[in-house]
Coordinates of C-alpha atoms in Angstrom, one line a residue:
M1347 CA 26.6 115.7 114.8
H1348 CA 26.1 115.2 111.2
L1349 CA 23.7 116.8 109.5
G1350 CA 22.7 116.6 106.3
L1351 CA 19.8 116.1 103.4
S1352 CA 17.0 112.7 103.0
S1353 CA 17.4 112.3 98.7
Y1354 CA 12.9 111.9 99.5
S1355 CA 13.2 115.7 100.0
L1356 CA 14.5 116.0 96.5
D1357 CA 11.8 113.9 94.9
R1358 CA 10.0 115.6 92.8
E1359 CA 12.8 116.8 91.2
I1360 CA 14.4 113.6 90.5
E1361 CA 10.9 111.9 89.3
T1362 CA 10.2 115.7 87.1
G1363 CA 14.0 115.2 85.5
K1364 CA 14.8 118.2 87.1
M1365 CA 17.7 116.3 88.7
T1366 CA 19.7 113.4 88.5
L1367 CA 20.2 111.2 92.0
A1368 CA 24.1 112.3 91.1
Q1369 CA 22.9 115.8 91.0
A1370 CA 21.0 115.9 94.2
I1371 CA 23.9 114.5 95.8
D1372 CA 26.1 117.3 94.5
W1373 CA 23.6 120.0 95.3
A1374 CA 23.2 118.7 98.7
A1375 CA 27.0 118.9 99.6
A1376 CA 27.0 122.1 97.9
Q1377 CA 24.4 123.5 100.8
G1378 CA 26.2 121.7 103.1
A1379 CA 25.3 118.8 104.1
E1380 CA 27.2 116.1 105.6
C1381 CA 25.8 113.1 104.7
M1382 CA 22.9 111.5 102.8
E1383 CA 19.8 109.2 103.1
L1384 CA 18.8 107.6 100.4
V1385 CA 15.1 106.7 99.8
P1386 CA 14.5 104.7 96.4
F1387 CA 11.1 106.0 95.5
A1388 CA 12.4 108.6 92.9
F1389 CA 15.2 105.8 91.5
R1390 CA 15.9 102.4 92.5
F1391 CA 19.2 100.0 92.2
D1392 CA 18.0 96.4 90.9
D1393 CA 15.9 95.3 88.3
P1394 CA 11.8 95.8 89.0
V1395 CA 11.4 92.3 87.5
T1396 CA 14.2 90.4 87.9
G1397 CA 15.3 91.7 91.0
K1398 CA 19.1 91.5 89.4
I1399 CA 21.4 94.5 91.6
D1400 CA 22.6 97.0 89.2
D1401 CA 26.3 97.3 90.2
G1402 CA 27.5 99.3 88.2
A1403 CA 24.8 102.2 89.3
I1404 CA 25.5 101.3 93.1
A1405 CA 29.5 102.1 91.9
A1406 CA 28.3 105.8 90.4
V1407 CA 26.7 106.2 94.0
R1408 CA 29.1 105.8 95.6
R1409 CA 32.0 107.3 93.6
Q1410 CA 29.6 110.2 93.5
A1411 CA 29.2 110.9 97.0
R1412 CA 33.3 110.2 97.9
D1413 CA 33.7 113.0 95.1
A1414 CA 31.3 115.4 96.8
G1415 CA 32.2 114.9 100.2
V1416 CA 29.3 113.6 101.1
R1417 CA 28.6 110.8 103.2
L1418 CA 25.9 108.1 102.5
C1419 CA 24.4 107.6 106.1
N1420 CA 21.2 105.5 105.8
Y1421 CA 18.7 103.8 103.5
S1422 CA 15.4 103.5 103.8
V1423 CA 12.2 101.3 102.1
L1424 CA 8.7 100.9 102.8
A1425 CA 7.6 97.2 104.3
D1426 CA 4.8 95.2 105.5
F1427 CA 5.0 92.2 108.1
C1428 CA 1.2 92.4 109.1
K1429 CA 1.1 89.5 107.0
E1430 CA 1.2 85.6 107.6
G1431 CA 2.3 82.6 105.8
E1432 CA 3.6 82.6 102.3
A1433 CA 2.7 86.5 102.4
L1434 CA 5.1 87.1 104.9
E1435 CA 7.6 84.9 104.2
Q1436 CA 7.9 86.9 100.4
E1437 CA 7.7 90.1 102.3
I1438 CA 11.0 89.1 105.0
A1439 CA 13.0 87.9 101.6
R1440 CA 12.0 91.3 99.6
V1441 CA 13.4 93.6 102.6
C1442 CA 16.2 91.3 103.2
H1443 CA 17.2 92.3 99.0
E1444 CA 17.0 95.5 99.8
V1445 CA 19.7 94.6 103.1
D1446 CA 22.0 93.7 100.3
I1447 CA 21.5 96.5 97.9
A1448 CA 22.1 98.7 101.2
A1449 CA 25.3 97.1 102.1
A1450 CA 26.5 97.6 98.2
L1451 CA 26.0 100.9 98.7
G1452 CA 28.3 101.0 101.7
M1453 CA 25.5 102.2 104.1
P1454 CA 26.0 101.9 108.1
R1455 CA 22.7 101.1 108.6
M1456 CA 19.0 100.8 106.8
R1457 CA 15.7 101.3 107.7
H1458 CA 12.9 99.7 107.1
D1459 CA 8.8 99.8 108.3
V1460 CA 7.4 97.1 110.0
C1461 CA 4.0 97.8 109.1
G1462 CA 2.1 99.9 106.1
F1463 CA 1.9 103.3 107.2
R1464 CA -1.2 103.9 105.4
R1465 CA -3.5 100.8 107.9
P1466 CA -6.9 102.0 107.8
Q1467 CA -7.7 103.8 111.1
N1468 CA -10.3 101.1 112.5
S1469 CA -7.5 98.8 112.2
N1470 CA -4.8 100.4 114.2
T1471 CA -6.8 99.6 117.8
P1472 CA -4.3 98.3 120.6
A1473 CA -6.2 95.3 120.5
D1474 CA -5.1 95.3 116.5
F1475 CA -1.1 96.2 117.7
D1476 CA -1.2 93.5 120.7
R1477 CA -1.8 91.3 117.8
W1478 CA 0.6 92.0 115.0
L1479 CA 3.2 93.1 117.7
P1480 CA 5.2 89.5 118.0
V1481 CA 4.7 88.8 113.8
M1482 CA 6.1 92.6 113.6
A1483 CA 9.1 91.8 116.3
E1484 CA 10.3 88.4 114.6
A1485 CA 10.4 89.8 111.5
A1486 CA 12.6 92.6 112.2
N1487 CA 14.3 90.6 113.9
R1488 CA 15.2 88.4 110.8
V1489 CA 15.9 91.0 109.0
S1490 CA 18.3 92.5 111.5
E1491 CA 20.1 89.3 111.5
H1492 CA 20.6 89.3 108.1
G1493 CA 22.0 92.9 108.5
R1494 CA 24.5 91.9 110.7
K1495 CA 25.8 89.3 108.2
Q1496 CA 26.2 92.4 105.4
G1497 CA 27.5 94.4 108.2
L1498 CA 24.7 96.7 108.7
M1499 CA 22.5 98.0 111.4
T1500 CA 18.7 97.8 110.5
L1501 CA 16.6 100.6 112.5
I1502 CA 12.7 100.8 112.9
E1503 CA 10.9 104.7 112.3
N1504 CA 8.3 105.8 113.7
H1505 CA 6.0 106.0 111.0
G1506 CA 2.6 106.4 109.9
F1507 CA -0.4 105.2 112.6
F1508 CA 0.3 101.8 113.4
A1509 CA 3.9 101.3 114.8
N1510 CA 4.5 104.9 115.6
G1511 CA 4.1 106.7 119.2
C1512 CA 6.6 105.9 122.0
D1513 CA 5.4 103.1 123.8
R1514 CA 4.4 101.6 120.6
V1515 CA 7.8 102.1 119.3
D1516 CA 9.6 101.1 123.1
R1517 CA 7.7 97.7 122.7
I1518 CA 8.5 97.2 119.5
M1519 CA 12.3 97.6 120.4
R1520 CA 12.2 95.8 123.3
L1521 CA 9.9 92.6 122.3
V1522 CA 12.8 92.5 118.6
N1523 CA 16.0 93.0 121.9
N1524 CA 18.6 93.1 119.3
D1525 CA 21.7 94.9 119.7
N1526 CA 21.7 95.3 115.5
Y1527 CA 18.2 96.8 115.6
G1528 CA 17.7 100.8 116.6
L1529 CA 15.3 103.6 116.4
L1530 CA 15.5 106.5 113.3
L1531 CA 13.5 109.0 115.5
D1532 CA 10.9 111.1 112.7
T1533 CA 10.4 114.6 114.8
G1534 CA 7.6 115.3 112.4
N1535 CA 5.8 111.9 112.3
I1536 CA 5.4 111.9 116.1
V1537 CA 2.6 114.4 115.4
C1538 CA 0.6 112.0 113.3
V1539 CA -0.1 110.3 116.5
D1540 CA -0.6 113.4 119.0
E1541 CA 2.6 113.1 121.1
Q1542 CA 5.1 116.3 121.4
A1543 CA 7.8 115.8 119.4
E1544 CA 10.6 117.7 122.1
V1545 CA 8.8 115.0 124.3
A1546 CA 9.5 112.0 122.0
A1547 CA 13.3 113.4 121.3
Q1548 CA 14.3 113.8 125.4
A1549 CA 12.1 110.1 125.8
L1550 CA 13.3 108.1 122.5
A1551 CA 16.9 109.5 122.4
P1552 CA 18.9 106.8 124.3
I1553 CA 17.7 104.2 121.1
T1554 CA 18.0 106.6 118.8
K1555 CA 20.8 105.9 116.1
M1556 CA 19.7 108.8 113.6
V1557 CA 16.9 111.7 113.1
H1558 CA 14.9 112.4 110.4
L1559 CA 14.1 116.3 111.1
K1560 CA 10.8 117.3 110.0
D1561 CA 8.3 120.1 110.4
F1562 CA 4.6 120.1 110.2
Y1563 CA 1.9 122.6 110.2
I1564 CA -1.0 121.7 112.6
R1565 CA -4.4 123.1 112.3
T1566 CA -7.4 121.6 114.6
R1567 CA -9.9 123.1 112.2
D1568 CA -10.2 121.9 108.4
P1569 CA -8.0 124.1 106.3
G1570 CA -9.6 122.6 102.8
D1571 CA -8.4 119.6 100.6
S1572 CA -7.0 117.5 103.4
T1573 CA -7.2 113.6 102.7
Q1574 CA -6.9 111.0 105.4
F1575 CA -3.3 109.6 104.4
D1576 CA -1.9 111.7 101.5
C1577 CA 1.1 113.0 103.2
A1578 CA 3.2 114.1 99.9
G1579 CA 2.9 117.7 100.5
S1580 CA -1.0 117.9 101.2
W1581 CA -3.3 118.3 104.0
F1582 CA -3.7 114.9 105.8
R1583 CA -5.1 114.1 109.5
S1584 CA -3.7 112.9 112.8
R1585 CA -4.4 109.9 114.6
G1586 CA -6.4 111.8 117.0
G1587 CA -8.0 114.3 113.8
K1588 CA -5.7 117.3 113.2
Y1589 CA -4.6 118.5 110.6
L1590 CA -0.9 118.4 109.2
R1591 CA 0.7 120.1 106.4
G1592 CA 4.6 119.1 105.5
A1593 CA 7.1 122.5 106.5
I1594 CA 10.2 124.1 105.7
L1595 CA 12.0 123.2 108.9
A1596 CA 11.4 126.0 111.5
Q1597 CA 9.3 127.6 109.5
G1598 CA 6.0 125.3 110.6
D1599 CA 4.4 124.9 113.8
L1600 CA 6.9 122.4 115.7
D1601 CA 8.7 123.8 118.2
M1602 CA 12.3 123.0 116.5
Y1603 CA 14.9 124.5 119.5
A1604 CA 12.7 122.6 121.7
I1605 CA 13.3 119.9 119.9
L1606 CA 16.9 119.9 119.1
S1607 CA 17.8 121.3 122.4
A1608 CA 15.7 117.6 123.8
L1609 CA 18.4 116.1 121.6
K1610 CA 21.1 117.8 122.2
H1611 CA 20.7 117.9 126.2
S1612 CA 19.9 114.2 126.2
G1613 CA 23.8 113.0 124.7
Y1614 CA 22.7 112.6 121.1
D1615 CA 25.3 113.0 118.5
G1616 CA 24.4 110.9 115.1
D1617 CA 23.5 112.1 111.7
I1618 CA 20.7 114.2 111.6
A1619 CA 18.9 114.3 107.9
I1620 CA 16.0 116.7 107.1
E1621 CA 13.2 115.4 105.5
F1622 CA 11.0 117.8 103.7
E1623 CA 7.7 116.9 102.3
G1624 CA 5.9 120.2 101.4
L1625 CA 4.0 121.9 99.3
E1626 CA 6.8 124.3 98.6
D1627 CA 10.0 124.7 96.3
A1628 CA 12.1 121.4 97.4
K1629 CA 15.2 123.1 96.4
Y1630 CA 14.8 126.2 98.2
A1631 CA 12.9 124.2 101.8
S1632 CA 15.6 122.0 101.6
S1633 CA 18.3 124.7 102.0
V1634 CA 16.9 126.7 104.1
G1635 CA 16.2 123.8 106.5
L1636 CA 19.6 122.6 106.0
K1637 CA 20.6 126.5 107.1
N1638 CA 17.7 126.1 110.1
A1639 CA 18.6 123.1 111.7
R1640 CA 22.6 124.0 111.9
R1641 CA 21.8 127.7 113.2
I1642 CA 19.6 126.1 115.6
W1643 CA 21.8 123.1 116.9
D1644 CA 24.5 125.8 117.6
A1645 CA 22.0 127.7 119.4
V1646 CA 20.7 125.6 122.1

């Protein structure tokens, strides 16, 4: 197992200018991270208007990671293939452009969504899923084939409320049916659809190519200041109506011992990236999360 950090965990530090991406990589290495996922929210590697890829910025990040001894393991972007006609073609082209960036970064894999993770609940029914399933799968397959040409694997993540849950993820994977397409299992996101993380870890381990290790506080009564979709540290609602908020790993309500035991004893031995999105200080939370993950993995 190779333990690392998602840059998303440090987004607040990067967005406010407290850290550069280069400093975030060095900091992660100093905390014991062996690998790092890059999520281009607080930074990007292309011009937002022209789309021209910034080769200099990419070369600098690759050099920074190499010098720090941190392997760049994954690149994660948003995507929404629940579209038709030209809008769908444009979205596929945009995601293929992100594949090109990931390949230039030397990434072995790239995660992209297949739908908007904030789809309204009234458009999240089984009938809606059946309607969009073949569209999402065909688009994902096209992106994956582009990834194959670029030398990287593409991944789906159980993310949001629509393309989430063991059954729905399995159906998407089976319909795509591509050996260059795998799963990024997010242990926190699975509770967004009210499933048990340790059960999902055991069930989905055979198709899992990477893991986001994430913890949540879970409440059944309104803790106040909650929204439906704002997951950036605030309380939000699961599909079944529970209240969730990001937590420091092993300090929330998910059973990290059971989750990591399920992964380890199912034979998973790949990359695990800590993903923190709580209210606590991001550097403190990420550092504690890395230490807890290593300690618990070794214990189970």
